[in-house]
PDB file of C-alpha atoms in Angstrom:
ATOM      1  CA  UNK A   1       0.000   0.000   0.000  1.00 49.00           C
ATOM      2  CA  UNK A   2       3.043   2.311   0.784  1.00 59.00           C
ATOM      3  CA  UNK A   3       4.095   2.032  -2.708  1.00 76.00           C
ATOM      4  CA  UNK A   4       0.334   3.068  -3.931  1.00 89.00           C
ATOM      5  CA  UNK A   5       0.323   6.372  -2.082  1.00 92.00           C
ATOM      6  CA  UNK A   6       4.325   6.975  -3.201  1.00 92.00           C
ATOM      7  CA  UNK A   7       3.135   6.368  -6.888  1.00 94.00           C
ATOM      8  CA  UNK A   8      -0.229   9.185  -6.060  1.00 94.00           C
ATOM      9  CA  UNK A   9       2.415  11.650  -4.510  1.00 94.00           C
ATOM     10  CA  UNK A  10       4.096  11.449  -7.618  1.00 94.00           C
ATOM     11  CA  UNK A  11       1.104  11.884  -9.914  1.00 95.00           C
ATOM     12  CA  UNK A  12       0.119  14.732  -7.822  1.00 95.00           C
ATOM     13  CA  UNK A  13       3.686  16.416  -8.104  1.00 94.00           C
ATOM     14  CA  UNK A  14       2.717  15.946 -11.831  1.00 94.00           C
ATOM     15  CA  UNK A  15      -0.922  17.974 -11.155  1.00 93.00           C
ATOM     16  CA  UNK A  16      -3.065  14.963 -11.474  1.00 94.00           C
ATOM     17  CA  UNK A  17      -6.398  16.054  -9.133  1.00 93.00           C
ATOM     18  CA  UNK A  18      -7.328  12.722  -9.449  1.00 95.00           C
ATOM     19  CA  UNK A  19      -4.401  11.060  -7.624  1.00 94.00           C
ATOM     20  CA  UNK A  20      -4.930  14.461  -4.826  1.00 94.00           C
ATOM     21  CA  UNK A  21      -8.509  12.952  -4.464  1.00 94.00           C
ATOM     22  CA  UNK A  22      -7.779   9.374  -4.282  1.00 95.00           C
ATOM     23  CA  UNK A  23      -5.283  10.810  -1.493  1.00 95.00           C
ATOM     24  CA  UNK A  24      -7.755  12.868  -0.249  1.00 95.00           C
ATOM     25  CA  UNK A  25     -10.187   9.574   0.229  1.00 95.00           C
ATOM     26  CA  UNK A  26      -7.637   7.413   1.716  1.00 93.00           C
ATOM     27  CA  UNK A  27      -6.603   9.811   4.342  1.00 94.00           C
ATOM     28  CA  UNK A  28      -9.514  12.114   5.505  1.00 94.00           C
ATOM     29  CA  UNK A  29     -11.087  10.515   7.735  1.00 93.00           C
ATOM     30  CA  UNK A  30      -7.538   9.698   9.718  1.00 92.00           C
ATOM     31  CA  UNK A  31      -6.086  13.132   9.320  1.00 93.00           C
ATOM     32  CA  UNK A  32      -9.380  15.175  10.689  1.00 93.00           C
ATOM     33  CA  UNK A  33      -9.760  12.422  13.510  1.00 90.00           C
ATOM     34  CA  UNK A  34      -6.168  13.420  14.166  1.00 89.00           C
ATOM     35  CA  UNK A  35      -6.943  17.283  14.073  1.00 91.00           C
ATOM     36  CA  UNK A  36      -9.816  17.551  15.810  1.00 87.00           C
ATOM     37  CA  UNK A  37      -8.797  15.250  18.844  1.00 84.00           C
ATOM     38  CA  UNK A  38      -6.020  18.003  18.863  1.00 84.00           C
ATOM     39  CA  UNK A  39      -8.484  21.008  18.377  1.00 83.00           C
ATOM     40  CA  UNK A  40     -11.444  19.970  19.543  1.00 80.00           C
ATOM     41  CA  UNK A  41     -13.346  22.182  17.162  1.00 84.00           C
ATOM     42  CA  UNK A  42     -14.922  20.305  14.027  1.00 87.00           C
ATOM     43  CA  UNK A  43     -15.027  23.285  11.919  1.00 90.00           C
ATOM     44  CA  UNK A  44     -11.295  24.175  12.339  1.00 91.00           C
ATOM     45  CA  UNK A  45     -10.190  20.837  11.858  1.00 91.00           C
ATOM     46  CA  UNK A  46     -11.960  20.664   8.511  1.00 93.00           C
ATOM     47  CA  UNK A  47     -10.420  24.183   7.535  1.00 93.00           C
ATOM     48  CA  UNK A  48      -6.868  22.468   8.765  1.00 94.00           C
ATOM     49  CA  UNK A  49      -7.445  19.552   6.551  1.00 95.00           C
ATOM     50  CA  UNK A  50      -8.201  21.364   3.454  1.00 95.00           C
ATOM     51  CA  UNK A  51      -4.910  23.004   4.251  1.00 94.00           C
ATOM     52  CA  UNK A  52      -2.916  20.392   4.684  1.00 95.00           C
ATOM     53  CA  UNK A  53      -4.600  18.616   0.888  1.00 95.00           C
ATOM     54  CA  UNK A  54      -3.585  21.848  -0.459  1.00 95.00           C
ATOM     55  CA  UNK A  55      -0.182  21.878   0.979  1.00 94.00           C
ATOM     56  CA  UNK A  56      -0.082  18.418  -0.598  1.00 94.00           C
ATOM     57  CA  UNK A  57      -0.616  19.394  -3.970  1.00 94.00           C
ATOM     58  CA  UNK A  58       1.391  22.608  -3.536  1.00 93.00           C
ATOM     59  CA  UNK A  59       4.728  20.423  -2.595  1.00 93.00           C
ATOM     60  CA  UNK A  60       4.030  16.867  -3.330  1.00 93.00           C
ATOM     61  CA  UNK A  61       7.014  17.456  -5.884  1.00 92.00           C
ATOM     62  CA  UNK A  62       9.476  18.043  -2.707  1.00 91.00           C
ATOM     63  CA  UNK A  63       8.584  14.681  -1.348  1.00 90.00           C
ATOM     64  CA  UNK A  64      12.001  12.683  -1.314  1.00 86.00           C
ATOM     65  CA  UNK A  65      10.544   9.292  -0.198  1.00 85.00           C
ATOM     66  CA  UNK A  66      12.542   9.296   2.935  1.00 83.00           C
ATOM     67  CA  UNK A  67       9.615   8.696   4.896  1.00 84.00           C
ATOM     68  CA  UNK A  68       6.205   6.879   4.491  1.00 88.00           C
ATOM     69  CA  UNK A  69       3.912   9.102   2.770  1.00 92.00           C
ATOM     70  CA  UNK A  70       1.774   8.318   5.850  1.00 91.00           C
ATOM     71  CA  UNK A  71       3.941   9.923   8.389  1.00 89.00           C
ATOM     72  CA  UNK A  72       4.530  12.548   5.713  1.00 92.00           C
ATOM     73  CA  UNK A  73       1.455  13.848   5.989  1.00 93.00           C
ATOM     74  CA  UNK A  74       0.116  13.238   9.686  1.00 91.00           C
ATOM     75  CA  UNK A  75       3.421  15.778   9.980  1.00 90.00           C
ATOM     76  CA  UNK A  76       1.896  17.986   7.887  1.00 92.00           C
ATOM     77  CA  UNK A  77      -1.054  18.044  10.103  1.00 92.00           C
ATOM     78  CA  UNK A  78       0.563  17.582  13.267  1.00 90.00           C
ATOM     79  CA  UNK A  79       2.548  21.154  12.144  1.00 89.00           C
ATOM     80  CA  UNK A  80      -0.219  23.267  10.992  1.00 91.00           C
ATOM     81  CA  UNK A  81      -2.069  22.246  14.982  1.00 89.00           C
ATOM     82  CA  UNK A  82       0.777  23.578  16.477  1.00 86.00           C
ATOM     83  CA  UNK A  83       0.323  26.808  14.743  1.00 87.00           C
ATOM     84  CA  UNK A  84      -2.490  26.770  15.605  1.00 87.00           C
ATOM     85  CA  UNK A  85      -2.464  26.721  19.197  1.00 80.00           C
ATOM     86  CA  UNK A  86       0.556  29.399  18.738  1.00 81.00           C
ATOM     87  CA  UNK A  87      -1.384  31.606  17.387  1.00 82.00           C
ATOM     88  CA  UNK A  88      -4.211  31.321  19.732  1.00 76.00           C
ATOM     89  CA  UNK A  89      -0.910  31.461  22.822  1.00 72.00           C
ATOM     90  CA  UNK A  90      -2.312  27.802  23.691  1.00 52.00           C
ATOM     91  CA  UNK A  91       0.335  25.567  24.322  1.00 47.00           C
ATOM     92  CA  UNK A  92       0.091  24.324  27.614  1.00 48.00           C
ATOM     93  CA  UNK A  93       2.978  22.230  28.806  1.00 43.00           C
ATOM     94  CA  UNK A  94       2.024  20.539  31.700  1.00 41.00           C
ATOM     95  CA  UNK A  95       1.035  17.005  32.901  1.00 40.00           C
ATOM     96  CA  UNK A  96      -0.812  17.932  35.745  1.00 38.00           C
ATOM     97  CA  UNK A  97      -4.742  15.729  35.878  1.00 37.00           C
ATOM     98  CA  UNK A  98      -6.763  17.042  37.601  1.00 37.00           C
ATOM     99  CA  UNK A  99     -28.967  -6.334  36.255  1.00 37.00           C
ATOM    100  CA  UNK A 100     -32.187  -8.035  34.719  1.00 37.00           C
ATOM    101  CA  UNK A 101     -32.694  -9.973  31.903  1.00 40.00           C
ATOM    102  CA  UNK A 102     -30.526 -10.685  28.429  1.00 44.00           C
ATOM    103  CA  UNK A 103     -32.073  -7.358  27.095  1.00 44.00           C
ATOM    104  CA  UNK A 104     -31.482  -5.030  29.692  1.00 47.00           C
ATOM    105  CA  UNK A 105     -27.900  -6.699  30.389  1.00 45.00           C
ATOM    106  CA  UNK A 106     -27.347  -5.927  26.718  1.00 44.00           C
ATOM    107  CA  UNK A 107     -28.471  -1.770  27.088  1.00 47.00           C
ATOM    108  CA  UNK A 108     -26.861  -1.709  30.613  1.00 49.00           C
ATOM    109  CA  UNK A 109     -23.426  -2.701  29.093  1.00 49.00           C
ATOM    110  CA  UNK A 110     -24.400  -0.447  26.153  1.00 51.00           C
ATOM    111  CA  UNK A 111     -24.816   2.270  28.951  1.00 52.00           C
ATOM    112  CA  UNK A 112     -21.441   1.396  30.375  1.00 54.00           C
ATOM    113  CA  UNK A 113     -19.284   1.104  27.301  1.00 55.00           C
ATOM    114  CA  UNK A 114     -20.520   4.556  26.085  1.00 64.00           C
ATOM    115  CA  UNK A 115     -19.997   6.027  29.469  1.00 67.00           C
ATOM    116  CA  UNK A 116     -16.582   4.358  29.873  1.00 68.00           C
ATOM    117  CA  UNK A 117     -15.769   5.425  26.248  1.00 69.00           C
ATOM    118  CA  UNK A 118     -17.160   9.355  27.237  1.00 75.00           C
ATOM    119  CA  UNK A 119     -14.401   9.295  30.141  1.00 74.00           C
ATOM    120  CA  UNK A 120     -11.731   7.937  28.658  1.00 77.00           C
ATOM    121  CA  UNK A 121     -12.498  10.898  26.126  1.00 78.00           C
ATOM    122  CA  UNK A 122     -12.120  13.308  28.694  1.00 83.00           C
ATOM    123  CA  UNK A 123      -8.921  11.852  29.983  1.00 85.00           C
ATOM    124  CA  UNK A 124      -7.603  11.909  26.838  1.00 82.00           C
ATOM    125  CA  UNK A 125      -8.584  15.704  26.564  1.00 83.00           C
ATOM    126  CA  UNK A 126      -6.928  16.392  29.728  1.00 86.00           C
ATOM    127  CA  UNK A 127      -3.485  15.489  28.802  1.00 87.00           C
ATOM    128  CA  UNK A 128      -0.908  17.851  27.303  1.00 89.00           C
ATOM    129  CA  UNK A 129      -0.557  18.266  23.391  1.00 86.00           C
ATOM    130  CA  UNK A 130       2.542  16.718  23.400  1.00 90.00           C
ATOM    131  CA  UNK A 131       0.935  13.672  25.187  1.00 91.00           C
ATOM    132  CA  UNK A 132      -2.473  13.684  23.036  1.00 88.00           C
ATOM    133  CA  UNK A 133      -0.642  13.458  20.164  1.00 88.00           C
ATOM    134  CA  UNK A 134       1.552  10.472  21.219  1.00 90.00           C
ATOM    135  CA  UNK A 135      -1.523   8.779  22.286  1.00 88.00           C
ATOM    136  CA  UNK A 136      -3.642   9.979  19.043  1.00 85.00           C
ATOM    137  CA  UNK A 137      -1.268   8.110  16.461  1.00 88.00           C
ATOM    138  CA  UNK A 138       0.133   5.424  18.562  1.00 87.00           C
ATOM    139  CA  UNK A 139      -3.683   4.023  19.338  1.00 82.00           C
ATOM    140  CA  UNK A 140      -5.980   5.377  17.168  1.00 79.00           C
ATOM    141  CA  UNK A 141      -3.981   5.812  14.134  1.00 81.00           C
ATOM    142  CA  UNK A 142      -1.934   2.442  14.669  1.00 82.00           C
ATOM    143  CA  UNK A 143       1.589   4.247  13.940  1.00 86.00           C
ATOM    144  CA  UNK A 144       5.214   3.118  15.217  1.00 89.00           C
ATOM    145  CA  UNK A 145       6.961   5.075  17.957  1.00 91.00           C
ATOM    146  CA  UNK A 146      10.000   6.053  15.188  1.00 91.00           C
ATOM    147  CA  UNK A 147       6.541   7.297  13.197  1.00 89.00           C
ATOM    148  CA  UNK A 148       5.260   9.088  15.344  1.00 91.00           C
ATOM    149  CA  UNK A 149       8.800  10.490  16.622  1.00 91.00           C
ATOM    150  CA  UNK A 150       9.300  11.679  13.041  1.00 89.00           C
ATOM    151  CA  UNK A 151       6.177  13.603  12.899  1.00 88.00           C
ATOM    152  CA  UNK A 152       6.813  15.770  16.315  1.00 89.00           C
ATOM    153  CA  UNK A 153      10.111  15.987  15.305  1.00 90.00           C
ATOM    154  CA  UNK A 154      11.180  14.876  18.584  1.00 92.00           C
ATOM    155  CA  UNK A 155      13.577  11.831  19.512  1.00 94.00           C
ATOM    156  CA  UNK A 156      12.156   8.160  19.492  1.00 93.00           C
ATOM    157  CA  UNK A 157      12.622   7.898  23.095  1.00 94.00           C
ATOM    158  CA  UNK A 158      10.640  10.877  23.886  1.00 94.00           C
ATOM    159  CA  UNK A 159       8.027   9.531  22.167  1.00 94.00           C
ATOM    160  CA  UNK A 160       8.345   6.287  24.256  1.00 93.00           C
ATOM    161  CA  UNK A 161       8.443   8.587  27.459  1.00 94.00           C
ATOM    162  CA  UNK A 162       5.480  10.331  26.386  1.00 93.00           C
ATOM    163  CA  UNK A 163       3.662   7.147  26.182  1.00 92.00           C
ATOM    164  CA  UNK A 164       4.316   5.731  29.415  1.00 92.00           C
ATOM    165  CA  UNK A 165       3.150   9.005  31.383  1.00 92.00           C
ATOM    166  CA  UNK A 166       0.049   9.463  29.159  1.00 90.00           C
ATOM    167  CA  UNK A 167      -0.727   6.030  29.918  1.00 89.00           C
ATOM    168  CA  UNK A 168       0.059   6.443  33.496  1.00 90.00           C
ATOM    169  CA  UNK A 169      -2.183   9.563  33.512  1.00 89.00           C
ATOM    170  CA  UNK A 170      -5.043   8.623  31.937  1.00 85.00           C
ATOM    171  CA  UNK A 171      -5.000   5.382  34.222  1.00 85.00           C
ATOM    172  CA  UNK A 172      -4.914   7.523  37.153  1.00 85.00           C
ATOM    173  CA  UNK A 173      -7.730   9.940  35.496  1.00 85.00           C
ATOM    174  CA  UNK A 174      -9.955   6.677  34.972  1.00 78.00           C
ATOM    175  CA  UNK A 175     -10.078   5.301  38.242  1.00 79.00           C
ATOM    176  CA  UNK A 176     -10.697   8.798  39.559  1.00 77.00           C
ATOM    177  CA  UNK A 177     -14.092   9.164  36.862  1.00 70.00           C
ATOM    178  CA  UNK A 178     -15.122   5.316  36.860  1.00 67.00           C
ATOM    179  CA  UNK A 179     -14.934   4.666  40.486  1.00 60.00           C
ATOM    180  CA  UNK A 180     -12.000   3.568  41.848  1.00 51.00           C
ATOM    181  CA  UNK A 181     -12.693   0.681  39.629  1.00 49.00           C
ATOM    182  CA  UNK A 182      -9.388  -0.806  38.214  1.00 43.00           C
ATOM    183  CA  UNK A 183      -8.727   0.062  34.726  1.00 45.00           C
ATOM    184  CA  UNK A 184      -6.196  -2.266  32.693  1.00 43.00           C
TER     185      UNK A 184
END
């Protein structure tokens, strides 16, 4: 599949719109769940994504290969959040937290999965950028630590650190919201 959206890049570079919207359906969906988990504001994150589609077709002729086209443009994204929250003087730095029957078994565990699923959303809105992010690709967008380390730019190992305290600190945040109950 790499070698798929290496060959689009390369039509695009060449001004096929056709390869930018076969792009553009392989990777929306991702790259907005990305931006808005970062934003939190649907409208902005679909104004971000058109951005970073356009920045693709402005530069797709720059693309060297040295990464997966993937990570390429998640860092794409992942840059035009940050100036985002720069503009708006918004980056925070801190890891601080503050039964019946078969059919009602069925809606109660409904209940509890949406409810568990509505916390660990708030946990996960809690954490710093910096940790969001780390959490964002490496669960929800399936990426590799040396990924995700090459799309904040940061060391591999950072990216590993970040992991462990997110993880650590949305642990502690669940127990807090669901209870006390232990969360694995």
């Amino acid at each position: 599949m790499g070698d798929t959206h290496y060959l689009l890049i390369q039509q695009i570079a060449g001004g096929d719109k056709q390869a930018l919207a076969a792009l553009y359906r392989e990777f929306e969906r991702p790259v907005y769940r990305f931006i808005v988990s970062r934003l939190n504001d649907p409208h902005e994150a679909a104004d971000i994504l058109h951005d970073v589609f356009m920045d693709i077709w402005r530069v797709a002729a720059s693309f060297e290969g040295r990464s997966q086209v993937r990570t390429w443009i998640f860092g794409i994204a992942y840059r035009k959040v940050i100036d985002v929250h720069r503009k708006r003087g918004r980056m925070f730095v801190t890891d601080d937290i503050p039964e019946t029957g078969d059919v009602q078994d069925a809606a109660d565990a409904g209940y509890a999965a949406q409810q568990e699923a509505e916390h660990l959303r708030i946990c996960v809105a809690e954490l710093s950028d910096d940790h969001r992010v780390a959490i964002s690709l490496a669960f929800y967008e399936d990426m590799t630590c040396a990924q995700i380390s090459e799309i904040a730019g940061v060391p591999e190992g950072t990216i590993k650190s970040r992991l462990h305290h997110a993880k650590k600190l949305l642990m502690h945040c669940l127990s807090g919201r669901i209870g006390g109950r232990a969360v694995a």
